[in-house]
Amino acid sequence: MTEPLTRQELEYAGEGYDPAAARSFSIAADCYLDPKYLEVEREQIFRRSWQYLCHEAKLRETGSFLVAGVQGRGIVAVRGEDGVLRAFYNVCKHRGHELLKGGGTTRAITCPYHAWTYGLDGRLRQARRCELIENFDPDGVSLTQVRVEVFCHLVFVNLDPEAPPLAGQAGDLAREVAGYAPDLGALAFAHRLTYTVRANWKAVVDNFLECYHCPVAHRDFVTLVEMDTYKVATHGIWSSHMARAGRQQNQAYGVTGASVTDHAVWYLWPNTTLMRYPGRGNFMVWRFIPVGPEETYEEFDFFFESAPPTAGEMEAIRFIDEVLQPEDIGLVESVQRGMRTPAFERGRYLVDPQGSGLSEHAVHHFHGLVLEAYRRACAQ
């Protein structure tokens, strides 16, 4: 079992960090390497933040359900007979067996171990031979609920019963997303890409939050996006990354007849990104899930006006899958290897006062949120 972080280790993580990005040092390399930091992050970040589950369409019908996990804790979201969307820990109150697997529709939640059966509202309906149990009150047995919220037509869950609503934490994010993607509610799930990256999840987020590296490492991408229009803004638990894009021929993928001519990207704390790329009506949700201190699992969901994707949309998917992602994965895995050497302890942020895409102030913003979580652990 991993030993808890000491106060000294927590303070070391943010040594040299300054609220002003241009004066600040980044968080320490140890934060990307030592399993102790990941244990703090699992408890203070992932089990206390809103985690993306799916598009609301997947859970629209009565009895529709989806099983997922949040850092080792299984949950199930299900649409009740009363139309209410609920989420529960995916565990039976009898002996702790997992209840459902995958996704689909069901009329009740039945444990495959001893067939204890719960309604879609989580209340126990039947427990075989429970009359033999002394002092047992079936009416007092229900599945343990988990917070669930539909935000921007997307379903999120939060294991922290005291967490503020996502809509309140995220401020103007919903309004901004709706302005760029007014059709999001009507889009259909069309494709998923997955990757295993040999790097810490924070290194993956760091890379996503700046385009300072784009002219160097993404030569095709910068022909799609008009980099002189690229602006990055930070707000509370999210940041926005906007540019004009797809208005002319480029080396990435075809954009003839595109109705979407913007690169609109949002980062939502701690590990979700929302994206709208040039092309037909579309939306993408990308998650970075820590597996270990030096391993991250990525899921990249695509939503289009129709499914399956058109030939043009598959061209865009292939660009992401075969060009952009290999470039980025190569970068973050190299950074991770560099973190292991004694030559790197912490770095600086390149900050453009104009907030351009070539600036790293969104990385600084992210590191500030990480350090806040470390401080919470230190206060306990």
mmCIF file with all atom_site columns, N, CA and C in Angstrom, residues 7-8 63 69 137 146 198 251:
data_model
loop_
_atom_site.group_PDB
_atom_site.id
_atom_site.type_symbol
_atom_site.label_atom_id
_atom_site.label_alt_id
_atom_site.label_comp_id
_atom_site.label_asym_id
_atom_site.label_entity_id
_atom_site.label_seq_id
_atom_site.pdbx_PDB_ins_code
_atom_site.Cartn_x
_atom_site.Cartn_y
_atom_site.Cartn_z
_atom_site.occupancy
_atom_site.B_iso_or_equiv
_atom_site.pdbx_formal_charge
_atom_site.auth_seq_id
_atom_site.auth_comp_id
_atom_site.auth_asym_id
_atom_site.auth_atom_id
_atom_site.pdbx_PDB_model_num
ATOM 1  N N  . ARG A 1 7   ? 3.534   16.442 4.413   1.00 0.00 ? 7   ARG A N  1
ATOM 2  C CA . ARG A 1 7   ? 3.328   17.866 4.138   1.00 0.00 ? 7   ARG A CA 1
ATOM 3  C C  . ARG A 1 7   ? 4.515   18.425 3.341   1.00 0.00 ? 7   ARG A C  1
ATOM 4  N N  . GLN A 1 8   ? 5.716   17.957 3.638   1.00 0.00 ? 8   GLN A N  1
ATOM 5  C CA . GLN A 1 8   ? 6.891   18.440 2.926   1.00 0.00 ? 8   GLN A CA 1
ATOM 6  C C  . GLN A 1 8   ? 6.820   18.070 1.441   1.00 0.00 ? 8   GLN A C  1
ATOM 7  N N  . GLY A 1 63  ? -35.448 2.572  -18.494 1.00 0.00 ? 63  GLY A N  1
ATOM 8  C CA . GLY A 1 63  ? -34.686 1.334  -18.318 1.00 0.00 ? 63  GLY A CA 1
ATOM 9  C C  . GLY A 1 63  ? -33.325 1.328  -18.974 1.00 0.00 ? 63  GLY A C  1
ATOM 10 N N  . GLY A 1 69  ? -16.763 3.281  -14.505 1.00 0.00 ? 69  GLY A N  1
ATOM 11 C CA . GLY A 1 69  ? -15.953 3.284  -13.297 1.00 0.00 ? 69  GLY A CA 1
ATOM 12 C C  . GLY A 1 69  ? -15.275 4.616  -13.113 1.00 0.00 ? 69  GLY A C  1
ATOM 13 N N  . ASP A 1 137 ? -35.363 -5.395 7.326   1.00 0.00 ? 137 ASP A N  1
ATOM 14 C CA . ASP A 1 137 ? -36.423 -4.540 6.790   1.00 0.00 ? 137 ASP A CA 1
ATOM 15 C C  . ASP A 1 137 ? -36.142 -4.268 5.318   1.00 0.00 ? 137 ASP A C  1
ATOM 16 N N  . VAL A 1 146 ? -25.337 8.042  -6.388  1.00 0.00 ? 146 VAL A N  1
ATOM 17 C CA . VAL A 1 146 ? -24.207 8.856  -6.797  1.00 0.00 ? 146 VAL A CA 1
ATOM 18 C C  . VAL A 1 146 ? -24.778 10.070 -7.519  1.00 0.00 ? 146 VAL A C  1
ATOM 19 N N  . ARG A 1 198 ? 1.928   5.947  -22.540 1.00 0.00 ? 198 ARG A N  1
ATOM 20 C CA . ARG A 1 198 ? 2.918   5.690  -21.489 1.00 0.00 ? 198 ARG A CA 1
ATOM 21 C C  . ARG A 1 198 ? 3.403   7.026  -20.895 1.00 0.00 ? 198 ARG A C  1
ATOM 22 N N  . GLN A 1 251 ? -3.666  20.683 -45.332 1.00 0.00 ? 251 GLN A N  1
ATOM 23 C CA . GLN A 1 251 ? -2.979  19.399 -45.421 1.00 0.00 ? 251 GLN A CA 1
ATOM 24 C C  . GLN A 1 251 ? -3.519  18.361 -44.435 1.00 0.00 ? 251 GLN A C  1
#
